[in-house]
Amino acid sequence: MGDVNQLLFVTSLSGSLQGPVLEVGSRDYGNTQDFRALFKGADYVGIDMQAGKGVDLVLDLTDDFESLEGRRFGTIICMSVLEHCRDPFRMARNIEALLAEGGNLVIGAPFVWELHGFPDDYWRFTPSGIRVLFPGLDFFFFFCAAFTGRKGDGAPLDGNLFCIKVSSKNPETRRLLGI
């Protein structure tokens, strides 16, 4: 999944990310980004709850599973997926269990966004909420950013989330910002 700003963010980090790579929510819905292309030649596994283009394995991370045969991943990408998960705490525990020691979780979750998509839309997340979901991981704010719905419109996330200067008089952009 993911939007264009999330792709730009992962692209900026891709040189420091190692494989194997697991993409959570990899199904191509026709308007999603291609993270796999950033890791050509890497061992890359795309999982989703439904089969489709970009999905190597159908898997629900809120269930018990054994289909990854004890594998651990150097990088896990999870963009615009958590808000669709009925049990984000269980999903987060499973993601942590799949992450190799010293690995990187690259995660994107909405704070303000329109209601949208499959299977439903349940949650919005603050940076503190993400840290609560993943208590076993260290998050480094110098690798964090907040984005609007406009391509490239974002700012570093440093604890002053609400000081980010984003605004618009355009009604469509205001809707995307949740104003």
XYZ file of C-alpha atoms in Angstrom:
179
model
C 0.000 0.000 0.000
C 1.255 3.438 0.805
C 1.051 6.808 -0.864
C 3.565 8.771 -2.905
C 5.024 10.526 0.157
C 5.562 7.203 1.892
C 7.370 5.949 -1.213
C 9.577 9.059 -1.161
C 10.292 8.443 2.531
C 11.238 4.774 2.019
C 13.339 5.774 -0.998
C 15.290 8.203 1.200
C 16.049 5.365 3.643
C 16.500 2.504 1.170
C 20.292 2.753 1.036
C 20.522 1.954 4.749
C 17.926 -0.850 4.775
C 18.933 -4.485 4.480
C 17.137 -7.617 3.382
C 15.399 -9.820 3.494
C 12.435 -7.453 3.150
C 8.841 -8.097 4.227
C 6.112 -5.775 2.975
C 2.915 -5.910 5.037
C -0.096 -4.926 2.933
C 1.557 -5.477 -0.448
C -1.546 -5.907 -2.624
C -1.659 -3.514 -5.574
C -5.059 -1.832 -5.588
C -4.234 0.140 -8.731
C -3.231 3.291 -6.881
C -0.613 1.905 -4.483
C 3.143 2.404 -4.538
C 5.729 -0.161 -5.633
C 8.151 -0.538 -2.710
C 9.507 -3.801 -4.167
C 11.169 -1.876 -7.011
C 13.402 -0.130 -4.445
C 14.942 -3.467 -3.426
C 15.812 -5.125 -6.731
C 17.734 -8.333 -6.167
C 16.816 -8.518 -2.465
C 14.880 -11.406 -0.970
C 11.455 -9.701 -0.864
C 8.162 -11.112 0.418
C 4.867 -9.268 0.034
C 1.990 -10.322 2.305
C -1.616 -9.249 2.385
C -4.981 -10.533 3.616
C -6.148 -11.009 0.013
C -4.448 -12.527 -2.998
C -3.615 -10.201 -5.863
C -0.862 -8.454 -7.760
C 2.143 -7.883 -5.479
C 1.119 -10.581 -2.972
C 3.497 -13.497 -2.499
C 1.693 -14.925 0.515
C -1.850 -14.426 1.844
C -1.469 -13.886 5.569
C -3.364 -12.048 8.297
C -0.917 -10.858 10.955
C -3.686 -10.760 13.552
C -3.946 -14.571 13.358
C -1.621 -17.274 14.597
C 0.548 -18.310 11.685
C 3.414 -20.609 10.848
C 3.640 -20.040 7.110
C 6.838 -17.966 7.254
C 8.739 -20.988 8.641
C 10.622 -19.099 11.340
C 12.005 -16.474 8.966
C 13.131 -13.091 10.247
C 13.430 -9.954 8.143
C 16.080 -7.225 8.108
C 13.472 -4.713 6.944
C 9.712 -4.705 7.390
C 7.667 -2.114 5.505
C 4.141 -1.444 6.762
C 2.586 1.607 5.110
C -1.048 2.656 5.558
C -2.051 -0.735 6.944
C -2.425 -0.375 10.726
C -5.560 1.727 10.476
C -7.284 -1.208 8.731
C -6.367 -3.766 11.383
C -8.996 -4.883 13.918
C -6.309 -5.802 16.459
C -3.273 -3.552 15.916
C -1.676 -4.722 19.183
C -1.559 -8.349 18.039
C -0.382 -7.329 14.589
C 2.385 -5.244 16.166
C 3.513 -8.208 18.314
C 3.661 -10.413 15.226
C 5.606 -7.773 13.280
C 8.109 -7.468 16.140
C 8.501 -11.269 16.155
C 9.249 -11.247 12.409
C 11.876 -8.505 12.653
C 15.477 -9.718 12.792
C 17.694 -8.468 15.587
C 19.068 -5.106 14.477
C 16.432 -4.912 11.730
C 14.385 -1.893 10.700
C 10.638 -1.366 10.767
C 9.567 1.339 8.332
C 6.024 2.220 9.258
C 3.498 4.792 8.118
C 0.129 5.319 9.760
C -2.364 8.152 9.473
C -2.984 10.696 12.153
C -5.463 12.748 10.135
C -6.942 11.223 6.988
C -10.305 10.560 5.385
C -12.149 7.319 6.117
C -11.157 4.805 3.470
C -10.826 1.273 2.205
C -10.651 -2.426 2.837
C -11.421 -4.229 5.035
C -12.520 -1.260 7.076
C -10.981 1.824 8.624
C -10.651 1.619 12.426
C -7.801 3.730 13.852
C -5.619 6.844 13.736
C -2.204 6.954 15.396
C 0.008 9.457 17.164
C 3.779 8.952 17.420
C 3.259 7.980 21.079
C 0.613 5.447 20.042
C 3.029 3.806 17.614
C 5.621 3.506 20.379
C 3.004 1.835 22.632
C 2.159 -0.654 19.859
C 5.825 -1.609 19.460
C 7.293 -1.556 22.984
C 10.264 -3.739 22.034
C 11.554 -1.324 19.375
C 13.522 1.904 19.596
C 12.259 4.733 17.413
C 14.627 7.416 16.212
C 12.926 10.735 15.535
C 15.621 11.865 13.107
C 14.214 9.211 10.739
C 10.581 10.299 11.222
C 8.454 12.641 9.144
C 4.869 13.835 8.843
C 3.274 14.405 5.438
C 0.151 15.990 4.031
C -1.721 14.627 1.024
C 0.366 16.739 -1.359
C 3.408 15.129 -2.983
C 6.580 16.078 -1.161
C 4.749 18.245 1.399
C 6.053 17.180 4.762
C 8.373 18.005 7.604
C 10.562 16.172 10.082
C 8.668 14.768 13.044
C 10.428 15.846 16.211
C 7.805 15.787 18.926
C 6.357 19.107 17.769
C 3.872 17.437 15.450
C 1.360 20.249 15.643
C 3.944 22.906 14.809
C 4.327 21.597 11.265
C 3.264 24.374 8.945
C 0.754 22.909 6.522
C -2.273 24.782 5.322
C -4.397 25.322 2.296
C -7.366 27.329 1.131
C -8.090 24.700 -1.542
C -11.183 22.730 -0.371
C -9.860 19.419 -1.766
C -6.509 19.786 0.004
C -8.266 20.862 3.204
C -10.264 17.622 3.047
C -7.059 15.588 2.686
C -5.535 17.369 5.670
C -8.625 16.653 7.723
C -9.323 20.333 8.383
